Short mmCIF file of C-alpha atoms (C1' of nucleotides) in Angstrom, two decimals:
data_model
loop_
_atom_site.label_atom_id
_atom_site.label_comp_id
_atom_site.label_asym_id
_atom_site.label_seq_id
_atom_site.Cartn_x
_atom_site.Cartn_y
_atom_site.Cartn_z
CA MET A 263 0.00 0.00 0.00
CA HIS A 264 1.43 3.32 -1.11
CA VAL A 265 0.27 6.82 -0.27
CA ARG A 266 0.50 10.03 -2.23
CA GLU A 267 -0.67 13.52 -1.31
CA PHE A 268 -1.51 16.47 -3.50
CA GLU A 269 -3.38 19.73 -3.38
CA VAL A 270 -6.82 20.33 -4.90
CA LYS A 271 -8.82 23.50 -5.37
CA ASP A 272 -12.60 23.85 -4.92
CA PHE A 273 -13.29 20.24 -4.07
CA SER A 274 -15.66 18.65 -1.56
CA LEU A 275 -15.43 14.88 -1.26
CA LYS A 276 -18.49 14.89 1.01
CA HIS A 277 -20.85 16.77 -1.31
CA THR A 278 -19.59 14.87 -4.34
CA PHE A 279 -20.03 11.48 -2.72
CA GLU A 280 -23.47 12.24 -1.31
CA SER A 281 -25.05 13.67 -4.47
CA ALA A 282 -26.55 10.46 -5.86
CA GLN A 283 -23.94 9.63 -8.49
CA PRO A 284 -22.60 6.13 -9.27
CA ILE A 285 -19.83 6.56 -6.69
CA THR A 286 -22.60 7.11 -4.12
CA PHE A 287 -24.12 3.73 -4.89
CA CYS A 288 -20.91 1.67 -4.96
CA GLY A 289 -18.35 3.52 -2.82
CA ASP A 290 -18.07 3.59 0.98
CA TYR A 291 -17.68 7.01 2.58
CA ASP A 292 -16.91 7.70 6.23
CA GLU A 293 -18.11 11.13 7.26
CA ARG A 294 -16.13 11.10 10.50
CA THR A 295 -12.77 10.81 8.75
CA ASN A 296 -13.93 12.35 5.46
CA SER A 297 -12.57 9.39 3.55
CA LEU A 298 -13.76 7.14 0.75
CA VAL A 299 -12.97 3.61 -0.41
CA TYR A 300 -13.96 2.43 -3.86
CA THR A 301 -12.96 -0.20 -6.39
CA GLU A 302 -12.06 0.13 -10.02
CA GLY A 303 -11.42 -3.13 -11.85
CA VAL A 304 -8.74 -4.92 -9.83
CA HIS A 305 -7.83 -1.76 -7.90
CA ILE A 306 -8.94 -0.70 -4.44
CA ILE A 307 -8.56 3.04 -4.01
CA ASN A 308 -8.58 4.85 -0.67
CA VAL A 309 -9.13 8.62 -0.63
CA MET A 310 -8.80 10.91 2.34
CA HIS A 311 -9.77 14.56 2.07
CA ARG A 312 -8.15 16.87 4.59
CA GLN A 313 -10.26 19.99 4.68
CA ALA A 314 -8.20 23.19 4.72
CA HIS A 315 -8.76 25.94 7.25
CA ALA A 316 -12.23 27.49 7.26
CA ARG A 317 -13.24 29.00 3.93
CA GLY A 318 -9.97 27.90 2.39
CA ARG A 319 -10.56 26.86 -1.20
CA ARG A 320 -7.40 24.78 -1.35
CA SER A 321 -7.21 21.49 0.49
CA ARG A 322 -5.24 18.26 0.43
CA ILE A 323 -6.08 14.81 -0.84
CA ALA A 324 -4.27 11.65 0.21
CA VAL A 325 -4.71 8.67 -2.10
CA ALA A 326 -3.63 5.19 -1.07
CA SER A 327 -3.52 2.08 -3.22
CA LYS A 328 -1.26 -0.76 -4.31
CA ASP A 329 -0.66 0.87 -7.68
CA ILE A 330 -0.35 4.46 -6.55
CA GLY A 331 0.34 5.89 -9.99
CA TYR A 332 -2.88 4.40 -11.34
CA ALA A 333 -4.82 5.48 -8.28
CA GLU A 334 -3.77 9.14 -8.49
CA ARG A 335 -4.46 9.28 -12.22
CA HIS A 336 -7.79 7.56 -11.86
CA PHE A 337 -8.92 9.65 -8.90
CA LYS A 338 -8.21 12.89 -10.75
CA GLU A 339 -10.08 11.67 -13.80
CA ARG A 340 -13.05 10.22 -11.94
CA PHE A 341 -13.58 13.34 -9.83
CA ARG A 342 -12.89 15.76 -12.69
CA ILE A 343 -10.16 17.51 -10.74
CA SER A 344 -8.99 19.37 -13.84
CA ASP A 345 -12.36 21.11 -14.18
CA ASN A 346 -12.05 24.81 -13.33
CA LEU A 347 -15.09 25.27 -11.09
CA ASP A 348 -14.65 29.07 -10.98
CA LYS A 349 -15.16 29.19 -14.69
CA ILE A 350 -18.07 26.73 -14.62
CA TYR A 351 -19.79 28.59 -11.77
CA SER A 352 -19.44 31.88 -13.62
CA GLU A 353 -21.21 30.34 -16.63
CA ILE A 354 -24.11 28.70 -14.78
CA ASP A 355 -24.68 31.22 -11.95
CA THR A 356 -27.63 32.84 -13.71
CA ASP A 357 -30.01 33.52 -10.84
CA LYS A 358 -30.56 33.62 -7.10
CA PHE A 359 -31.64 30.01 -6.69
CA MET A 360 -28.60 28.72 -8.57
CA HIS A 361 -26.33 31.12 -6.69
CA GLU A 362 -27.56 29.75 -3.37
CA SER A 363 -27.26 26.16 -4.58
CA ILE A 364 -23.63 26.76 -5.50
CA ALA A 365 -22.93 28.46 -2.18
CA LYS A 366 -24.46 25.54 -0.32
CA TYR A 367 -22.62 22.78 -2.17
CA ARG A 368 -19.44 24.52 -3.34
CA GLY A 369 -16.86 21.96 -4.38
CA MET A 370 -19.40 19.34 -5.48
CA ARG A 371 -18.15 17.89 -8.74
CA LEU A 372 -19.59 15.64 -11.38
CA THR A 373 -17.89 12.26 -11.58
CA VAL A 374 -16.88 10.16 -14.58
CA ASN A 375 -17.67 6.50 -14.09
CA ASP A 376 -17.39 3.29 -16.08
CA PRO A 377 -20.05 3.37 -18.85
CA TRP A 378 -21.45 -0.10 -18.20
CA GLU A 379 -21.51 0.39 -14.43
CA THR A 380 -23.28 3.71 -14.93
CA THR A 381 -25.78 2.11 -17.30
CA ALA A 382 -26.62 -0.70 -14.90
CA LEU A 383 -26.94 1.62 -11.90
CA PHE A 384 -29.25 4.07 -13.61
CA ILE A 385 -31.43 1.27 -14.98
CA ILE A 386 -31.80 0.19 -11.36
CA SER A 387 -32.50 3.81 -10.34
CA GLN A 388 -35.76 4.11 -12.26
CA PHE A 389 -38.89 4.48 -10.09
CA ASN A 390 -36.67 3.91 -7.07
CA ASN A 391 -34.98 5.89 -4.30
CA VAL A 392 -31.33 6.58 -3.50
CA LYS A 393 -31.17 4.41 -0.41
CA ARG A 394 -32.61 1.38 -2.15
CA ILE A 395 -30.48 1.86 -5.28
CA ARG A 396 -27.45 1.62 -3.04
CA LEU A 397 -28.78 -1.49 -1.32
CA ILE A 398 -29.45 -3.21 -4.66
CA ALA A 399 -26.02 -2.20 -6.03
CA LYS A 400 -24.31 -3.67 -2.98
CA ASN A 401 -26.31 -6.91 -3.38
CA ILE A 402 -25.33 -7.20 -7.04
CA ILE A 403 -21.65 -6.57 -6.29
CA GLU A 404 -21.69 -9.15 -3.51
CA ARG A 405 -23.50 -11.76 -5.63
CA PHE A 406 -21.95 -11.22 -9.08
CA GLY A 407 -18.95 -8.92 -8.56
CA THR A 408 -15.41 -9.56 -9.74
CA PRO A 409 -13.26 -10.67 -6.78
CA ILE A 410 -10.19 -8.64 -5.86
CA ARG A 411 -7.54 -10.69 -4.04
CA ASP A 412 -4.59 -9.81 -1.85
CA ASP A 413 -1.12 -11.41 -2.05
CA MET A 414 -2.35 -14.33 0.05
CA ASP A 415 -5.13 -14.95 -2.51
CA ASN A 416 -7.84 -13.91 -0.07
CA VAL A 417 -10.82 -12.09 -1.54
CA ILE A 418 -10.70 -8.65 0.09
CA ALA A 419 -13.23 -6.79 -2.07
CA LYS A 420 -15.35 -7.05 -5.19
CA SER A 421 -15.79 -4.64 -8.05
CA PHE A 422 -18.98 -4.09 -10.02
CA PRO A 423 -19.71 -7.04 -12.35
CA THR A 424 -19.07 -6.67 -16.07
CA SER A 425 -21.95 -6.82 -18.55
CA ALA A 426 -20.87 -10.37 -19.48
CA GLU A 427 -21.13 -11.45 -15.87
CA ILE A 428 -24.66 -10.07 -15.61
CA ALA A 429 -25.59 -11.49 -19.02
CA ARG A 430 -24.71 -14.96 -17.68
CA ALA A 431 -26.84 -14.49 -14.56
CA ASP A 432 -30.29 -15.94 -13.97
CA ARG A 433 -33.06 -13.34 -13.98
CA ALA A 434 -34.34 -14.88 -10.76
CA ASP A 435 -30.97 -14.23 -9.10
CA LEU A 436 -31.01 -10.62 -10.27
CA PHE A 437 -34.52 -10.32 -8.88
CA ALA A 438 -33.29 -11.73 -5.57
CA CYS A 439 -30.86 -8.79 -5.36
CA GLY A 440 -33.91 -6.53 -5.04
CA THR A 441 -34.09 -5.28 -8.62
CA GLY A 442 -37.83 -5.99 -8.76
CA PHE A 443 -39.45 -5.46 -12.16
CA ARG A 444 -36.12 -4.05 -13.46
CA ASP A 445 -34.56 -7.56 -13.55
CA LYS A 446 -35.66 -7.97 -17.17
CA TYR A 447 -34.22 -4.62 -18.23
CA LEU A 448 -30.92 -5.29 -16.50
CA LYS A 449 -30.51 -8.74 -18.03
CA GLU A 450 -31.43 -7.55 -21.54
CA ALA A 451 -29.17 -4.50 -21.21
CA ALA A 452 -26.26 -6.72 -20.11
CA GLU A 453 -26.77 -9.00 -23.13
CA PHE A 454 -27.02 -6.05 -25.51
CA CYS A 455 -23.91 -4.38 -24.06
CA THR A 456 -21.97 -7.64 -24.30
CA TYR A 457 -22.96 -8.74 -27.79
CA ASN A 458 -24.50 -5.84 -29.75
CA ILE A 459 -22.85 -2.59 -28.72
CA ASP A 460 -19.39 -1.53 -27.51
CA LEU A 461 -19.92 1.09 -24.82
CA ASP A 462 -16.21 1.94 -24.64
CA SER A 463 -16.06 2.74 -28.34
CA LEU A 464 -18.70 5.43 -27.84
CA LYS A 465 -16.21 7.48 -25.81
CA SER A 466 -14.91 9.15 -28.94
CA LYS A 467 -18.39 10.24 -30.09
CA GLY A 468 -20.31 13.42 -29.38
CA TYR A 469 -23.23 13.82 -26.99
CA PRO A 470 -26.14 13.49 -29.47
CA GLU A 471 -24.76 10.30 -31.00
CA ILE A 472 -23.97 8.79 -27.59
CA LYS A 473 -27.48 9.48 -26.31
CA GLU A 474 -29.09 8.02 -29.41
CA SER A 475 -27.02 4.83 -29.15
CA LEU A 476 -27.70 4.44 -25.44
CA MET A 477 -31.45 4.66 -25.99
CA GLU A 478 -31.30 1.43 -28.01
CA ILE A 479 -30.60 -0.36 -24.73
CA SER A 480 -33.56 -1.98 -22.95
CA GLY A 481 -34.53 0.01 -19.88
CA VAL A 482 -32.71 3.15 -21.05
CA GLY A 483 -34.96 6.08 -21.96
CA ASP A 484 -34.47 9.83 -22.17
CA LYS A 485 -33.54 10.46 -18.55
CA VAL A 486 -31.31 7.43 -17.98
CA ALA A 487 -29.51 8.05 -21.28
CA ASP A 488 -28.70 11.59 -20.14
CA CYS A 489 -27.40 10.28 -16.81
CA ILE A 490 -25.09 7.85 -18.62
CA ALA A 491 -23.91 10.51 -21.09
CA LEU A 492 -23.20 12.86 -18.18
CA MET A 493 -21.70 10.53 -15.56
CA GLY A 494 -20.42 7.72 -17.76
CA TYR A 495 -19.03 9.74 -20.65
CA GLY A 496 -18.43 13.16 -19.10
CA LYS A 497 -20.70 15.01 -21.52
CA THR A 498 -21.40 18.05 -19.33
CA GLU A 499 -24.04 19.42 -21.72
CA ALA A 500 -26.28 16.43 -20.93
CA CYS A 501 -29.05 17.49 -18.52
CA PRO A 502 -31.03 14.61 -17.00
CA ILE A 503 -34.56 15.67 -16.07
CA ASP A 504 -36.08 13.44 -13.42
CA VAL A 505 -39.13 14.07 -11.24
CA TRP A 506 -37.12 16.39 -8.97
CA MET A 507 -35.55 18.44 -11.74
CA LYS A 508 -38.94 18.80 -13.37
CA ARG A 509 -40.50 20.11 -10.17
CA ILE A 510 -37.56 22.39 -9.42
CA LEU A 511 -37.44 23.91 -12.90
CA GLU A 512 -41.20 24.42 -12.98
CA ASN A 513 -41.26 26.00 -9.55
CA VAL A 514 -38.19 28.21 -9.87
CA TYR A 515 -38.34 29.27 -13.52
CA PHE A 516 -41.96 28.76 -14.66
CA LYS A 517 -43.97 30.06 -11.70
CA GLY A 518 -45.13 26.51 -10.91
CA ARG A 519 -46.67 25.95 -14.35
CA LYS A 520 -46.35 22.41 -15.72
CA GLN A 521 -43.96 21.98 -18.64
CA ASN A 522 -43.27 18.94 -20.77
CA ILE A 523 -39.83 17.35 -20.74
CA SER A 524 -38.72 18.56 -24.17
CA LYS A 525 -39.59 22.13 -23.21
CA LEU A 526 -37.44 21.79 -20.11
CA HIS A 527 -34.54 20.36 -22.13
CA GLU A 528 -34.71 23.39 -24.43
CA PHE A 529 -34.78 25.74 -21.47
CA ALA A 530 -31.75 24.15 -19.81
CA GLU A 531 -29.75 24.08 -23.02
CA ARG A 532 -30.48 27.71 -23.77
CA ARG A 533 -29.74 28.86 -20.23
CA TRP A 534 -26.73 26.74 -19.21
CA GLY A 535 -25.35 25.43 -22.50
CA ARG A 536 -22.26 23.24 -22.33
CA TYR A 537 -22.46 23.05 -18.52
CA ALA A 538 -26.18 22.23 -18.22
CA GLY A 539 -25.20 18.95 -16.56
CA TYR A 540 -23.33 20.79 -13.81
CA ALA A 541 -26.27 23.17 -13.39
CA GLN A 542 -28.54 20.15 -13.12
CA GLN A 543 -26.42 18.52 -10.41
CA TYR A 544 -26.54 21.63 -8.20
CA LEU A 545 -30.26 22.23 -8.75
CA PHE A 546 -31.13 18.57 -8.25
CA TRP A 547 -29.20 18.17 -5.04
CA SER A 548 -30.10 21.47 -3.39
CA GLY A 549 -33.71 21.53 -4.59
CA ARG A 550 -34.28 17.96 -3.51
CA GLY A 551 -33.19 18.80 0.00
CA SER A 552 -34.96 22.12 0.44
CA LEU A 553 -37.41 23.55 -2.04
CA VAL A 554 -39.98 20.91 -2.83
CA GLY A 555 -38.90 17.99 -0.76
CA ARG A 556 -39.95 17.68 2.79
CA ALA A 557 -36.35 17.27 3.87
CA LYS A 558 -36.16 13.51 3.67
CA ARG A 559 -32.90 11.65 3.21
"C1'" DA B 298 -52.85 2.67 6.13
"C1'" DC B 299 -51.12 5.64 2.27
"C1'" DC B 300 -47.60 7.88 -0.63
"C1'" DC B 301 -43.49 8.21 -3.02
"C1'" DA B 302 -38.96 7.12 -5.16
"C1'" DG B 303 -32.83 10.22 -10.11
"C1'" DG B 304 -38.68 6.20 -15.45
"C1'" DC B 305 -39.58 2.97 -18.84
"C1'" DG B 306 -42.07 0.15 -22.23
"C1'" DG B 307 -46.28 -0.91 -24.21
"C1'" DG B 308 -50.80 0.21 -25.67
"C1'" DC B 309 -54.12 3.38 -27.05
"C1'" DG B 310 -56.18 7.47 -29.45
"C1'" DC C 48 -46.43 11.56 -32.37
"C1'" DG C 49 -48.42 12.41 -27.10
"C1'" DC C 50 -50.60 10.60 -23.16
"C1'" DC C 51 -51.67 7.03 -19.64
"C1'" DC C 52 -50.92 3.05 -17.08
"C1'" DG C 53 -48.68 -0.72 -14.43
"C1'" DC C 54 -44.71 -1.93 -12.13
"C1'" DA C 55 -41.49 -4.53 -6.95
"C1'" DT C 56 -40.16 -2.90 -2.80
"C1'" DG C 57 -39.18 -0.50 1.49
"C1'" DG C 58 -39.10 3.69 4.22
"C1'" DG C 59 -41.51 7.94 5.93
#
DNA sequence: ACCCAGGCGGGCG
DNA sequence: CGCCCGCATGGG
């Protein structure tokens, strides 16, 4: 196990982990020590965030892993550390509600996750809640995940199963993980992603083409495709509109009047452009907690 | 008990 | 096309 430390600017591990992204469903975060453990293929990556003095925008990250070079590289990519949040904030800070959302969750970043893992998780997310998505994800990792072994050949962790591993699974066993009626979607999506489409090859394509291809997958519609484009492929112009975003946009920008989804997509694109996905993440997470929601969680 | 959750596919008009 | 409905399950 090797450790490496480096400085980051405008980053909050806590807000990023908690904001219902794939890392939220598969990683393990300890609020007391402000640290995170997650797996990536055969790698186990430990992250500790040492918060700087109050209001300091610079802070330190310590990453620990067996392959420390990979871990540092991967951490910076997954948490979009090279994004200049000052610049992004200045482009999306168009109104009071957004301004307050940014102030509340400053340092929250989008994440870039494995495309298949993102696809599977957001198929599971439909008509579901964050807590249960996490429970189901953990069950699937435990039951079908790829074992990670130490030098003594002991299994010390498991990473999210590949599409081939899910494609081989019995639907009944997927159902037993708590997927409910989504078992069929997950199984069909796994088969499609193993035999009929190469998710990794889409990385070189643009947002519209990626979204169109993703929507060929069973269980992937408009909203889930945008989530995958945003959090699986890093297309920050993608703006997923779920029940919360719909309510928030209608309440904050349309005086509570109902709007259809395509209208809301147009609105977000016109207003926030290439960073509509970032705008969405701040509105979703702050609005969910305050505006409409009755402070659940 | 009742309502809702990071929606989607299928069927109908 | 657009709209409406059912859907597993568990927590508030």
